């Protein structure tokens, strides 16, 4: 998933000066971070006073949607309570063109892929703690998961009119798939904090044993089990046995099986529809990754449903 990112030194001079003013010390070194899909700048910087920060920055020329996502991330990150396994947001720079977010730098690494079983368990425990975060203060105004995904989970209903974009199995089960995806909306509702985009490049494993969740652009309120299933989709995408981890999780074992399956079907339809479209501006690798997610999720659904 490595992409060509904008370097720190390529940001406009006035933007770098303004960010350094927020930091209170000039940047003397910047190490570009390569994970993820955003074409923007992402770097761990070291300042002259020895302080370290993670900075991400983007403007509409790189991708027209990314600035809105960054502004959402700034709003949601600032509302997260202290003590959560998330890097602290320190500063926001926004001149109407470039927007930059400054977080505490985490001394750690992204997970190794394919996922190691011990690290899957480590993440499952962290996600469990996230689901118990109370939605207080500004978090009570988070968008709900059903509102975010209502259109996307109608994808199979729309794809019935373009069967050339479906596999033979999907075409043969399209009515059941469409109905199941739409039925997922009600069980997704809830009052738990949901990240909704849990995948390897949004996770930092700290060298001190901590686990941090980053990139909160899609923060939502919803059912407490959703993030664990989203994460296990990522495990499956890289060849892991997601069903084994699901069955071995005491909390997920209490979730009705048809709710999990319907949610997976909704995601699969969303990605099936997405990969038929051209890649978004500045994100050339996104469709390939969504295709991997779709294929892994479709195989998981076929196994869970047993439909012919």
Short mmCIF file of C-alpha atoms in Angstrom, two decimals:
data_model
loop_
_atom_site.label_atom_id
_atom_site.label_comp_id
_atom_site.label_asym_id
_atom_site.label_seq_id
_atom_site.Cartn_x
_atom_site.Cartn_y
_atom_site.Cartn_z
CA UNK A 1 0.00 0.00 0.00
CA UNK A 2 3.03 2.29 -0.18
CA UNK A 3 2.29 5.55 -2.01
CA UNK A 4 4.22 8.62 -3.06
CA UNK A 5 3.55 11.17 -0.35
CA UNK A 6 4.19 14.88 -0.24
CA UNK A 7 7.35 15.57 1.77
CA UNK A 8 7.41 18.00 4.70
CA UNK A 9 9.70 20.34 2.76
CA UNK A 10 7.19 20.46 -0.12
CA UNK A 11 4.54 22.16 2.01
CA UNK A 12 4.22 25.89 1.31
CA UNK A 13 6.81 27.88 3.21
CA UNK A 14 4.19 29.95 5.03
CA UNK A 15 2.40 26.78 6.15
CA UNK A 16 5.58 25.25 7.55
CA UNK A 17 6.41 28.48 9.40
CA UNK A 18 2.91 28.64 10.89
CA UNK A 19 3.06 24.99 12.02
CA UNK A 20 6.51 25.50 13.54
CA UNK A 21 5.14 28.51 15.38
CA UNK A 22 2.48 26.24 16.88
CA UNK A 23 5.16 23.70 17.83
CA UNK A 24 7.27 26.37 19.50
CA UNK A 25 10.45 25.12 17.84
CA UNK A 26 11.64 24.71 14.22
CA UNK A 27 11.54 21.31 12.55
CA UNK A 28 15.05 19.96 11.99
CA UNK A 29 14.20 16.47 10.67
CA UNK A 30 11.18 14.81 9.09
CA UNK A 31 10.68 11.11 8.39
CA UNK A 32 7.88 10.48 5.88
CA UNK A 33 5.45 7.70 6.81
CA UNK A 34 4.41 5.51 3.88
CA UNK A 35 1.36 3.55 5.09
CA UNK A 36 -2.22 4.22 4.04
CA UNK A 37 -3.71 5.75 0.91
CA UNK A 38 -3.79 9.51 1.44
CA UNK A 39 -1.63 11.47 -1.02
CA UNK A 40 -0.98 14.13 1.59
CA UNK A 41 2.04 14.72 3.77
CA UNK A 42 2.50 12.37 6.72
CA UNK A 43 5.71 12.55 8.71
CA UNK A 44 7.21 12.19 12.14
CA UNK A 45 9.12 15.39 12.74
CA UNK A 46 11.81 16.26 15.28
CA UNK A 47 12.14 19.83 16.46
CA UNK A 48 15.23 21.70 17.54
CA UNK A 49 14.15 21.40 21.18
CA UNK A 50 14.04 17.59 20.86
CA UNK A 51 10.25 17.25 20.78
CA UNK A 52 8.68 14.83 18.26
CA UNK A 53 5.28 14.97 16.57
CA UNK A 54 3.32 13.21 13.89
CA UNK A 55 2.02 15.68 11.30
CA UNK A 56 -0.37 14.99 8.44
CA UNK A 57 -1.38 17.61 5.89
CA UNK A 58 -3.40 17.78 2.69
CA UNK A 59 -5.08 20.21 0.32
CA UNK A 60 -7.88 19.84 -2.28
CA UNK A 61 -5.45 19.63 -5.20
CA UNK A 62 -4.24 16.27 -3.88
CA UNK A 63 -7.74 14.94 -3.25
CA UNK A 64 -10.91 17.05 -3.05
CA UNK A 65 -12.49 14.97 -0.25
CA UNK A 66 -9.47 14.66 2.06
CA UNK A 67 -9.63 18.18 3.58
CA UNK A 68 -13.16 17.52 4.83
CA UNK A 69 -12.05 14.21 6.31
CA UNK A 70 -9.14 15.94 8.06
CA UNK A 71 -11.46 18.58 9.49
CA UNK A 72 -13.77 15.83 10.73
CA UNK A 73 -10.81 14.00 12.23
CA UNK A 74 -9.70 17.15 14.02
CA UNK A 75 -13.17 17.67 15.47
CA UNK A 76 -13.61 14.05 16.58
CA UNK A 77 -10.06 13.64 17.89
CA UNK A 78 -10.37 16.75 20.04
CA UNK A 79 -13.55 15.33 21.59
CA UNK A 80 -12.03 11.97 22.58
CA UNK A 81 -11.53 11.72 26.35
CA UNK A 82 -8.10 11.47 27.95
CA UNK A 83 -6.84 7.99 28.65
CA UNK A 84 -8.01 6.44 25.40
CA UNK A 85 -5.50 4.50 23.27
CA UNK A 86 -5.20 7.33 20.75
CA UNK A 87 -2.40 9.86 20.12
CA UNK A 88 -3.27 13.26 21.54
CA UNK A 89 -4.16 15.98 19.04
CA UNK A 90 -1.95 18.99 19.80
CA UNK A 91 -2.56 21.51 17.05
CA UNK A 92 -4.63 22.16 13.91
CA UNK A 93 -3.43 24.40 11.10
CA UNK A 94 -6.05 25.39 8.51
CA UNK A 95 -5.59 28.24 6.04
CA UNK A 96 -8.56 27.27 3.89
CA UNK A 97 -6.32 25.44 1.42
CA UNK A 98 -3.85 23.34 3.40
CA UNK A 99 -5.00 21.69 6.61
CA UNK A 100 -2.52 20.02 8.95
CA UNK A 101 -3.10 17.99 12.11
CA UNK A 102 -0.36 17.67 14.72
CA UNK A 103 -0.40 14.67 17.07
CA UNK A 104 1.95 13.29 19.68
CA UNK A 105 4.39 10.92 17.96
CA UNK A 106 4.14 7.28 19.04
CA UNK A 107 7.35 5.29 19.31
CA UNK A 108 6.15 2.15 17.57
CA UNK A 109 5.36 0.40 14.31
CA UNK A 110 2.49 -0.73 12.15
CA UNK A 111 1.42 -4.38 12.52
CA UNK A 112 3.21 -7.01 10.46
CA UNK A 113 1.13 -8.55 7.69
CA UNK A 114 -0.23 -11.19 7.43
CA UNK A 115 -1.53 -10.62 10.95
CA UNK A 116 0.17 -12.51 13.77
CA UNK A 117 -2.34 -14.29 16.06
CA UNK A 118 -0.85 -12.65 19.17
CA UNK A 119 -1.25 -9.20 17.64
CA UNK A 120 -4.82 -9.96 16.58
CA UNK A 121 -5.61 -10.78 20.21
CA UNK A 122 -3.83 -7.63 21.34
CA UNK A 123 -6.03 -5.54 19.05
CA UNK A 124 -9.21 -7.35 20.04
CA UNK A 125 -8.55 -6.37 23.66
CA UNK A 126 -7.89 -2.74 22.69
CA UNK A 127 -11.05 -2.59 20.59
CA UNK A 128 -13.05 -3.98 23.49
CA UNK A 129 -11.89 -1.06 25.62
CA UNK A 130 -12.86 1.42 22.90
CA UNK A 131 -16.41 0.09 22.80
CA UNK A 132 -16.89 1.00 26.47
CA UNK A 133 -15.96 4.67 25.96
CA UNK A 134 -18.95 6.77 27.07
CA UNK A 135 -20.40 9.12 24.47
CA UNK A 136 -20.29 12.27 26.55
CA UNK A 137 -19.84 15.93 25.66
CA UNK A 138 -19.28 16.57 21.98
CA UNK A 139 -19.17 12.83 21.28
CA UNK A 140 -22.94 12.73 21.74
CA UNK A 141 -23.20 14.51 18.40
CA UNK A 142 -21.33 11.85 16.42
CA UNK A 143 -23.02 10.62 13.23
CA UNK A 144 -24.66 7.23 13.66
CA UNK A 145 -23.35 4.19 11.81
CA UNK A 146 -26.74 3.52 10.15
CA UNK A 147 -26.83 7.10 8.86
CA UNK A 148 -23.28 6.82 7.52
CA UNK A 149 -23.87 3.47 5.78
CA UNK A 150 -27.51 3.64 4.72
CA UNK A 151 -26.74 4.49 1.10
CA UNK A 152 -23.72 2.17 0.88
CA UNK A 153 -25.70 -0.78 2.23
CA UNK A 154 -28.19 -0.37 -0.61
CA UNK A 155 -25.43 -1.29 -3.06
CA UNK A 156 -26.60 -4.85 -3.75
CA UNK A 157 -30.09 -3.54 -4.53
CA UNK A 158 -28.55 -1.22 -7.14
CA UNK A 159 -26.13 -3.86 -8.42
CA UNK A 160 -29.06 -6.08 -9.36
CA UNK A 161 -29.40 -3.76 -12.35
CA UNK A 162 -25.74 -4.22 -13.37
CA UNK A 163 -25.16 -7.96 -12.89
CA UNK A 164 -22.01 -7.85 -15.01
CA UNK A 165 -20.24 -6.44 -11.93
CA UNK A 166 -21.22 -9.46 -9.80
CA UNK A 167 -19.83 -12.97 -9.44
CA UNK A 168 -21.98 -15.90 -10.51
CA UNK A 169 -22.70 -16.67 -6.83
CA UNK A 170 -23.76 -13.08 -6.15
CA UNK A 171 -26.05 -13.05 -9.17
CA UNK A 172 -27.68 -16.26 -8.01
CA UNK A 173 -28.29 -14.85 -4.52
CA UNK A 174 -28.81 -11.17 -5.29
CA UNK A 175 -32.26 -10.87 -3.70
CA UNK A 176 -31.07 -12.46 -0.46
CA UNK A 177 -27.92 -10.35 -0.44
CA UNK A 178 -29.85 -7.11 -1.01
CA UNK A 179 -32.35 -7.91 1.73
CA UNK A 180 -29.64 -8.95 4.21
CA UNK A 181 -27.57 -5.80 3.65
CA UNK A 182 -30.59 -3.60 4.23
CA UNK A 183 -31.54 -5.57 7.33
CA UNK A 184 -28.11 -4.75 8.85
CA UNK A 185 -28.96 -1.10 9.45
CA UNK A 186 -31.08 -1.57 12.57
CA UNK A 187 -28.66 -3.91 14.43
CA UNK A 188 -25.80 -1.45 13.69
CA UNK A 189 -27.42 1.25 15.81
CA UNK A 190 -26.16 1.86 19.33
CA UNK A 191 -24.56 4.31 21.72
CA UNK A 192 -20.98 2.99 21.65
CA UNK A 193 -17.98 4.78 20.15
CA UNK A 194 -17.17 3.22 16.76
CA UNK A 195 -14.02 3.94 14.75
CA UNK A 196 -15.51 2.29 11.62
CA UNK A 197 -12.23 2.12 9.68
CA UNK A 198 -10.08 -0.30 11.65
CA UNK A 199 -7.34 -1.70 9.48
CA UNK A 200 -3.62 -2.23 9.79
CA UNK A 201 -2.55 1.21 8.57
CA UNK A 202 -4.74 2.86 11.24
CA UNK A 203 -3.03 0.99 14.07
CA UNK A 204 0.29 1.66 15.81
CA UNK A 205 1.85 -0.97 18.06
CA UNK A 206 3.98 0.95 20.55
CA UNK A 207 7.34 -0.45 21.58
CA UNK A 208 6.30 -0.13 25.24
CA UNK A 209 3.46 -2.61 24.70
CA UNK A 210 0.65 -0.12 24.13
CA UNK A 211 -1.69 -0.14 21.16
CA UNK A 212 -2.92 3.06 19.51
CA UNK A 213 -5.79 3.65 17.09
CA UNK A 214 -5.36 6.55 14.66
CA UNK A 215 -7.33 8.29 11.87
CA UNK A 216 -10.72 9.04 13.44
CA UNK A 217 -12.34 10.66 10.39
CA UNK A 218 -15.20 8.15 10.46
CA UNK A 219 -15.89 8.20 14.21
CA UNK A 220 -19.53 7.26 14.81
CA UNK A 221 -22.02 6.04 17.37
CA UNK A 222 -23.17 2.49 16.88
CA UNK A 223 -23.32 -1.07 18.12
CA UNK A 224 -20.44 -2.10 20.35
CA UNK A 225 -19.48 -5.12 18.21
CA UNK A 226 -18.94 -3.35 14.90
CA UNK A 227 -15.26 -2.41 15.24
CA UNK A 228 -14.24 -5.96 16.11
CA UNK A 229 -15.91 -7.27 12.96
CA UNK A 230 -14.39 -4.46 10.86
CA UNK A 231 -10.98 -5.38 12.23
CA UNK A 232 -11.49 -9.09 11.50
CA UNK A 233 -12.32 -8.19 7.89
CA UNK A 234 -8.81 -6.71 7.72
CA UNK A 235 -7.42 -9.91 9.23
CA UNK A 236 -9.25 -11.90 6.53
CA UNK A 237 -8.03 -9.53 3.80
CA UNK A 238 -4.47 -10.56 4.60
CA UNK A 239 -5.25 -14.27 4.71
CA UNK A 240 -6.11 -14.77 8.38
CA UNK A 241 -8.84 -17.06 9.69
CA UNK A 242 -11.29 -14.36 10.76
CA UNK A 243 -14.03 -16.83 11.64
CA UNK A 244 -11.78 -18.61 14.13
CA UNK A 245 -11.00 -15.35 15.90
CA UNK A 246 -14.68 -14.39 15.89
CA UNK A 247 -15.75 -17.69 17.42
CA UNK A 248 -12.99 -17.44 20.02
CA UNK A 249 -14.07 -14.00 21.18
CA UNK A 250 -16.41 -14.16 24.17
CA UNK A 251 -18.03 -10.83 23.40
CA UNK A 252 -18.66 -11.51 19.70
CA UNK A 253 -20.07 -14.92 20.59
CA UNK A 254 -22.97 -13.07 22.22
CA UNK A 255 -23.84 -11.16 19.03
CA UNK A 256 -26.55 -12.81 16.88
CA UNK A 257 -24.84 -14.54 13.98
CA UNK A 258 -27.26 -13.15 11.41
CA UNK A 259 -26.41 -9.58 12.53
CA UNK A 260 -22.72 -10.19 11.83
CA UNK A 261 -23.45 -11.84 8.49
CA UNK A 262 -25.76 -9.03 7.39
CA UNK A 263 -23.11 -6.45 8.27
CA UNK A 264 -20.50 -8.36 6.26
CA UNK A 265 -22.89 -8.55 3.32
CA UNK A 266 -23.46 -4.80 3.47
CA UNK A 267 -19.71 -4.16 3.43
CA UNK A 268 -19.22 -6.59 0.56
CA UNK A 269 -21.87 -4.91 -1.56
CA UNK A 270 -20.37 -1.50 -0.80
CA UNK A 271 -16.93 -2.62 -1.99
CA UNK A 272 -18.33 -4.48 -5.00
CA UNK A 273 -19.98 -1.27 -6.14
CA UNK A 274 -16.89 0.80 -5.38
CA UNK A 275 -14.40 -1.28 -7.37
CA UNK A 276 -16.53 -0.90 -10.51
CA UNK A 277 -15.87 2.87 -10.39
CA UNK A 278 -12.67 4.73 -11.36
CA UNK A 279 -10.22 5.41 -8.50
CA UNK A 280 -10.71 8.71 -6.66
CA UNK A 281 -8.29 11.52 -7.57
CA UNK A 282 -4.92 11.03 -5.92
CA UNK A 283 -5.78 7.56 -4.58
CA UNK A 284 -4.67 5.16 -7.34
CA UNK A 285 -4.18 2.16 -5.02
CA UNK A 286 -7.52 2.39 -3.23
CA UNK A 287 -9.57 0.31 -5.65
CA UNK A 288 -7.07 -2.57 -5.60
CA UNK A 289 -7.25 -2.66 -1.81
CA UNK A 290 -11.06 -2.50 -1.83
CA UNK A 291 -11.04 -5.43 -4.26
CA UNK A 292 -8.95 -7.44 -1.80
CA UNK A 293 -11.40 -6.54 0.98
CA UNK A 294 -14.36 -7.51 -1.20
CA UNK A 295 -12.88 -10.85 -2.20
CA UNK A 296 -11.98 -11.79 1.39
CA UNK A 297 -15.37 -10.71 2.73
CA UNK A 298 -17.25 -12.51 -0.03
CA UNK A 299 -15.43 -15.76 0.76
CA UNK A 300 -16.24 -15.29 4.45
CA UNK A 301 -19.93 -14.68 3.67
CA UNK A 302 -20.16 -17.77 1.49
CA UNK A 303 -18.69 -19.83 4.28
CA UNK A 304 -21.04 -18.37 6.89
CA UNK A 305 -24.24 -18.62 4.86
CA UNK A 306 -23.73 -21.91 3.03
CA UNK A 307 -25.92 -20.56 0.22
CA UNK A 308 -25.56 -22.37 -3.09
#
